[in-house]
Coordinates of C-alpha atoms in Angstrom, one line a residue:
X8 CA 4.0 -18.0 3.0
X9 CA 3.8 -15.1 0.9
X10 CA 6.4 -12.4 -0.1
X11 CA 6.4 -8.9 -0.2
X12 CA 8.7 -6.5 -1.6
X13 CA 8.1 -2.6 -2.2
X14 CA 9.6 -0.6 -4.5
X15 CA 9.8 3.1 -5.5
X16 CA 9.8 5.1 -2.8
X17 CA 12.5 8.2 -2.8
X18 CA 12.4 12.3 -2.1
X19 CA 10.3 14.6 -3.5
X20 CA 8.9 18.0 -3.8
X21 CA 5.3 18.8 -2.0
X22 CA 2.7 18.6 -5.3
X23 CA 5.3 15.9 -7.0
X24 CA 3.6 12.3 -7.9
X25 CA 5.2 9.1 -6.9
X26 CA 4.6 5.4 -7.8
X27 CA 5.2 2.4 -5.4
X28 CA 5.0 -1.0 -6.3
X29 CA 4.9 -4.2 -4.6
X30 CA 6.1 -7.6 -6.1
X31 CA 3.7 -10.1 -5.0
X32 CA 4.9 -14.1 -4.7
X33 CA 3.5 -17.5 -3.0
X34 CA 1.4 -20.2 -4.5
X35 CA -1.4 -18.8 -2.6
X36 CA -1.3 -15.0 -3.3
X37 CA -4.4 -14.7 -5.0
X38 CA -6.7 -15.6 -1.8
X39 CA -5.3 -13.1 -0.1
X40 CA -6.6 -9.3 0.0
X41 CA -3.9 -6.5 -0.2
X42 CA -3.5 -3.0 1.3
X43 CA -1.2 -0.4 1.8
X44 CA 0.2 1.2 5.0
X45 CA 2.1 3.8 6.2
X46 CA 4.0 5.0 9.2
X47 CA 5.6 8.1 10.2
X48 CA 8.3 9.0 12.8
X49 CA 6.0 9.3 16.4
X50 CA 3.2 7.4 14.7
X51 CA 0.9 4.7 14.2
X52 CA 1.5 2.3 11.4
X53 CA -2.5 3.6 9.5
X54 CA -4.1 2.2 6.7
X55 CA -4.2 3.6 3.4
X56 CA -5.7 2.1 0.9
X57 CA -6.4 -1.7 0.2
X58 CA -7.7 -4.1 -2.9
X59 CA -8.1 -7.7 -4.1
X60 CA -7.1 -9.4 -7.4
X61 CA -10.3 -10.2 -8.4
X62 CA -13.3 -7.1 -9.0
X63 CA -13.3 -3.5 -8.8
X64 CA -13.7 -3.3 -4.6
X65 CA -11.2 -0.5 -3.6
X66 CA -10.5 1.6 -0.1
X67 CA -8.9 4.6 0.8
X68 CA -8.3 6.6 3.5
X69 CA -9.6 9.6 4.2
X70 CA -5.9 11.8 4.5
X71 CA -5.3 10.1 0.6
X72 CA -8.9 10.1 -1.3
X73 CA -8.6 11.5 -4.2
X74 CA -5.3 12.1 -4.3
X75 CA -4.0 8.7 -4.4
X76 CA -5.2 5.0 -6.3
X77 CA -4.4 1.7 -5.4
X78 CA -4.4 -0.7 -8.4
X79 CA -3.1 -4.2 -9.7
X80 CA -1.7 -6.0 -12.7
X81 CA -2.2 -9.8 -12.1
X82 CA 0.0 -10.6 -14.9
X83 CA 3.0 -9.1 -12.8
X84 CA 1.6 -10.6 -9.3
X85 CA 1.9 -6.5 -8.9
X86 CA 0.4 -3.9 -6.9
X87 CA 0.8 0.2 -6.9
X88 CA -0.1 2.7 -5.5
X89 CA 0.2 5.8 -7.5
X90 CA 0.1 9.0 -5.2
X91 CA -0.3 12.3 -6.6
X92 CA -0.3 16.0 -4.9
X93 CA 2.1 14.9 -2.3
X94 CA 2.0 16.7 0.4
X95 CA 5.1 17.1 3.6
X96 CA 2.4 14.8 5.9
X97 CA 2.5 11.9 3.4
X98 CA 6.3 11.5 4.4
X99 CA 6.6 7.8 6.0
X100 CA 7.5 4.2 5.9
X101 CA 5.3 3.1 3.1
X102 CA 4.6 -0.5 3.9
X103 CA 2.8 -3.6 1.0
X104 CA 0.5 -6.2 3.3
X105 CA -1.9 -9.0 2.7
X106 CA -4.4 -10.5 4.8
X107 CA -6.4 -13.7 4.3
X108 CA -9.4 -12.2 6.2
X109 CA -10.7 -10.5 2.8
X110 CA -10.8 -7.0 2.1
X111 CA -13.0 -6.1 5.2
X112 CA -10.2 -6.6 7.3
X113 CA -7.7 -4.5 5.0
X114 CA -7.9 -1.5 7.4
X115 CA -6.8 -3.4 10.5
X116 CA -2.5 -3.5 10.7
X117 CA -3.2 -6.7 13.3
X118 CA -5.0 -8.2 10.6
X119 CA -2.2 -8.6 8.2
X120 CA -0.9 -12.0 7.6
X121 CA 2.6 -10.8 5.5
X122 CA 4.3 -7.5 5.4
X123 CA 6.9 -6.1 2.8
X124 CA 10.4 -4.8 4.7
X125 CA 8.9 -0.8 4.0
X126 CA 9.8 1.9 1.1
X127 CA 10.3 5.3 2.2
X128 CA 8.5 8.2 0.7
X129 CA 10.1 11.4 1.9
X130 CA 8.3 14.9 0.7
X131 CA 10.0 17.9 1.8
X132 CA 11.1 20.8 -0.2

């Protein structure tokens, strides 16, 4: 069992920054690749960013590349998503997820084994 708890969502204005956190727990959590997904109203859940607990590999969706940064603090078992230059189209519920399939499967929502409950990010003026 892996438990994931997101935090840090809120209401911000376009151009603002926000940092989301995903606290992960479980005996085998270090074996999982970690990712962030988001789902806007009426849209499919989409991949945002992914990483792993070791190594330096990071993946990003084209829509957030250059604006968002995924990172992790192994000592705290926490994955972060730093979001800069936020746009209204970034408005969505953001979910933390984990997959045992490795980082190569991080793009696919269907490949995720565990999900957090999500945190809402609203970008509006």
